JSON list of C-alpha atoms in Angstrom, two decimals:
[
{"chain": "A", "resi": 1, "resn": "MET", "atom": "CA", "xyz": [-0.05, -0.04, 0.43]},
{"chain": "A", "resi": 2, "resn": "SER", "atom": "CA", "xyz": [2.22, 2.50, -1.04]},
{"chain": "A", "resi": 3, "resn": "ILE", "atom": "CA", "xyz": [-0.10, 5.37, -1.07]},
{"chain": "A", "resi": 4, "resn": "GLY", "atom": "CA", "xyz": [-1.37, 5.02, 2.67]},
{"chain": "A", "resi": 5, "resn": "ARG", "atom": "CA", "xyz": [2.54, 4.07, 3.56]},
{"chain": "A", "resi": 6, "resn": "ALA", "atom": "CA", "xyz": [2.58, 8.47, 1.68]},
{"chain": "A", "resi": 7, "resn": "TYR", "atom": "CA", "xyz": [0.37, 9.47, 3.95]},
{"chain": "A", "resi": 8, "resn": "ASP", "atom": "CA", "xyz": [1.84, 8.45, 7.25]},
{"chain": "A", "resi": 9, "resn": "ASP", "atom": "CA", "xyz": [5.33, 9.35, 6.15]},
{"chain": "A", "resi": 10, "resn": "ILE", "atom": "CA", "xyz": [3.84, 12.63, 4.99]},
{"chain": "A", "resi": 11, "resn": "ALA", "atom": "CA", "xyz": [1.01, 13.35, 8.19]},
{"chain": "A", "resi": 12, "resn": "HIS", "atom": "CA", "xyz": [4.35, 12.00, 10.14]},
{"chain": "A", "resi": 13, "resn": "THR", "atom": "CA", "xyz": [6.43, 15.13, 8.44]},
{"chain": "A", "resi": 14, "resn": "ILE", "atom": "CA", "xyz": [3.67, 17.81, 9.63]},
{"chain": "A", "resi": 15, "resn": "THR", "atom": "CA", "xyz": [2.99, 16.90, 13.17]},
{"chain": "A", "resi": 16, "resn": "ASN", "atom": "CA", "xyz": [6.69, 17.29, 14.03]},
{"chain": "A", "resi": 17, "resn": "GLY", "atom": "CA", "xyz": [6.51, 20.69, 12.07]},
{"chain": "A", "resi": 18, "resn": "ASP", "atom": "CA", "xyz": [9.38, 19.74, 9.47]},
{"chain": "A", "resi": 19, "resn": "TYR", "atom": "CA", "xyz": [6.93, 21.30, 6.58]},
{"chain": "A", "resi": 20, "resn": "HIS", "atom": "CA", "xyz": [7.66, 24.73, 5.70]},
{"chain": "A", "resi": 21, "resn": "ASP", "atom": "CA", "xyz": [4.45, 25.58, 4.69]},
{"chain": "A", "resi": 22, "resn": "PRO", "atom": "CA", "xyz": [2.00, 24.21, 6.69]},
{"chain": "A", "resi": 23, "resn": "LEU", "atom": "CA", "xyz": [-1.14, 25.56, 5.38]},
{"chain": "A", "resi": 24, "resn": "TYR", "atom": "CA", "xyz": [0.09, 23.83, 1.96]},
{"chain": "A", "resi": 25, "resn": "ALA", "atom": "CA", "xyz": [1.33, 20.43, 4.44]},
{"chain": "A", "resi": 26, "resn": "ARG", "atom": "CA", "xyz": [-2.08, 20.60, 4.80]},
{"chain": "A", "resi": 27, "resn": "LYS", "atom": "CA", "xyz": [-3.46, 20.72, 1.71]},
{"chain": "A", "resi": 28, "resn": "VAL", "atom": "CA", "xyz": [-1.35, 17.79, 0.55]},
{"chain": "A", "resi": 29, "resn": "LEU", "atom": "CA", "xyz": [-2.73, 15.50, 3.61]},
{"chain": "A", "resi": 30, "resn": "ASP", "atom": "CA", "xyz": [-5.84, 16.19, 3.04]},
{"chain": "A", "resi": 31, "resn": "GLY", "atom": "CA", "xyz": [-4.99, 15.24, -1.14]},
{"chain": "A", "resi": 32, "resn": "ALA", "atom": "CA", "xyz": [-3.52, 12.04, 0.12]},
{"chain": "A", "resi": 33, "resn": "LYS", "atom": "CA", "xyz": [-5.82, 11.37, 2.94]},
{"chain": "A", "resi": 34, "resn": "GLU", "atom": "CA", "xyz": [-8.64, 11.26, -0.48]},
{"chain": "A", "resi": 35, "resn": "SER", "atom": "CA", "xyz": [-5.98, 8.67, -2.31]},
{"chain": "A", "resi": 36, "resn": "ARG", "atom": "CA", "xyz": [-5.18, 6.20, 0.66]},
{"chain": "A", "resi": 37, "resn": "ASP", "atom": "CA", "xyz": [-9.43, 6.09, 0.87]},
{"chain": "A", "resi": 38, "resn": "VAL", "atom": "CA", "xyz": [-9.71, 5.66, -2.86]},
{"chain": "A", "resi": 39, "resn": "GLU", "atom": "CA", "xyz": [-6.47, 2.65, -2.54]},
{"chain": "A", "resi": 40, "resn": "LEU", "atom": "CA", "xyz": [-8.08, 0.77, 0.46]},
{"chain": "A", "resi": 41, "resn": "MET", "atom": "CA", "xyz": [-12.03, 1.22, -1.30]},
{"chain": "A", "resi": 42, "resn": "HIS", "atom": "CA", "xyz": [-10.18, -1.18, -4.76]},
{"chain": "A", "resi": 43, "resn": "ILE", "atom": "CA", "xyz": [-8.67, -3.79, -3.06]},
{"chain": "A", "resi": 44, "resn": "ASN", "atom": "CA", "xyz": [-11.67, -4.32, -0.63]},
{"chain": "A", "resi": 45, "resn": "GLU", "atom": "CA", "xyz": [-13.60, -4.79, -3.93]},
{"chain": "A", "resi": 46, "resn": "ARG", "atom": "CA", "xyz": [-10.82, -6.52, -5.45]},
{"chain": "A", "resi": 47, "resn": "ILE", "atom": "CA", "xyz": [-11.37, -9.21, -1.90]},
{"chain": "A", "resi": 48, "resn": "PHE", "atom": "CA", "xyz": [-14.61, -8.84, -2.61]},
{"chain": "A", "resi": 49, "resn": "VAL", "atom": "CA", "xyz": [-14.72, -10.57, -6.22]},
{"chain": "A", "resi": 50, "resn": "LYS", "atom": "CA", "xyz": [-12.36, -13.38, -5.42]},
{"chain": "A", "resi": 51, "resn": "LEU", "atom": "CA", "xyz": [-14.35, -14.27, -2.13]},
{"chain": "A", "resi": 52, "resn": "ARG", "atom": "CA", "xyz": [-17.15, -14.78, -4.09]},
{"chain": "A", "resi": 53, "resn": "ASP", "atom": "CA", "xyz": [-15.41, -15.88, -7.31]},
{"chain": "A", "resi": 54, "resn": "PHE", "atom": "CA", "xyz": [-14.24, -18.32, -5.01]},
{"chain": "A", "resi": 55, "resn": "PHE", "atom": "CA", "xyz": [-17.60, -19.10, -3.18]},
{"chain": "A", "resi": 56, "resn": "GLU", "atom": "CA", "xyz": [-19.77, -19.39, -5.97]},
{"chain": "A", "resi": 57, "resn": "ASP", "atom": "CA", "xyz": [-17.10, -21.90, -7.67]},
{"chain": "A", "resi": 58, "resn": "ILE", "atom": "CA", "xyz": [-17.91, -24.34, -4.98]},
{"chain": "A", "resi": 59, "resn": "SER", "atom": "CA", "xyz": [-21.16, -24.20, -4.95]},
{"chain": "A", "resi": 60, "resn": "GLN", "atom": "CA", "xyz": [-21.80, -25.49, -8.49]}
]
């Protein structure tokens, strides 16, 4: 989960005050969070499809 890791790195940098422009950092963090959420939804969907296909094959 590369986006999740990037989000954590950005959040850590902002929390420590290492970022030179806090307002811009917050915008970047918000965008990274949205990307992370989309990636997680995509992963959950793929897992659901694989499980559904697996159980459909068993029931036939």
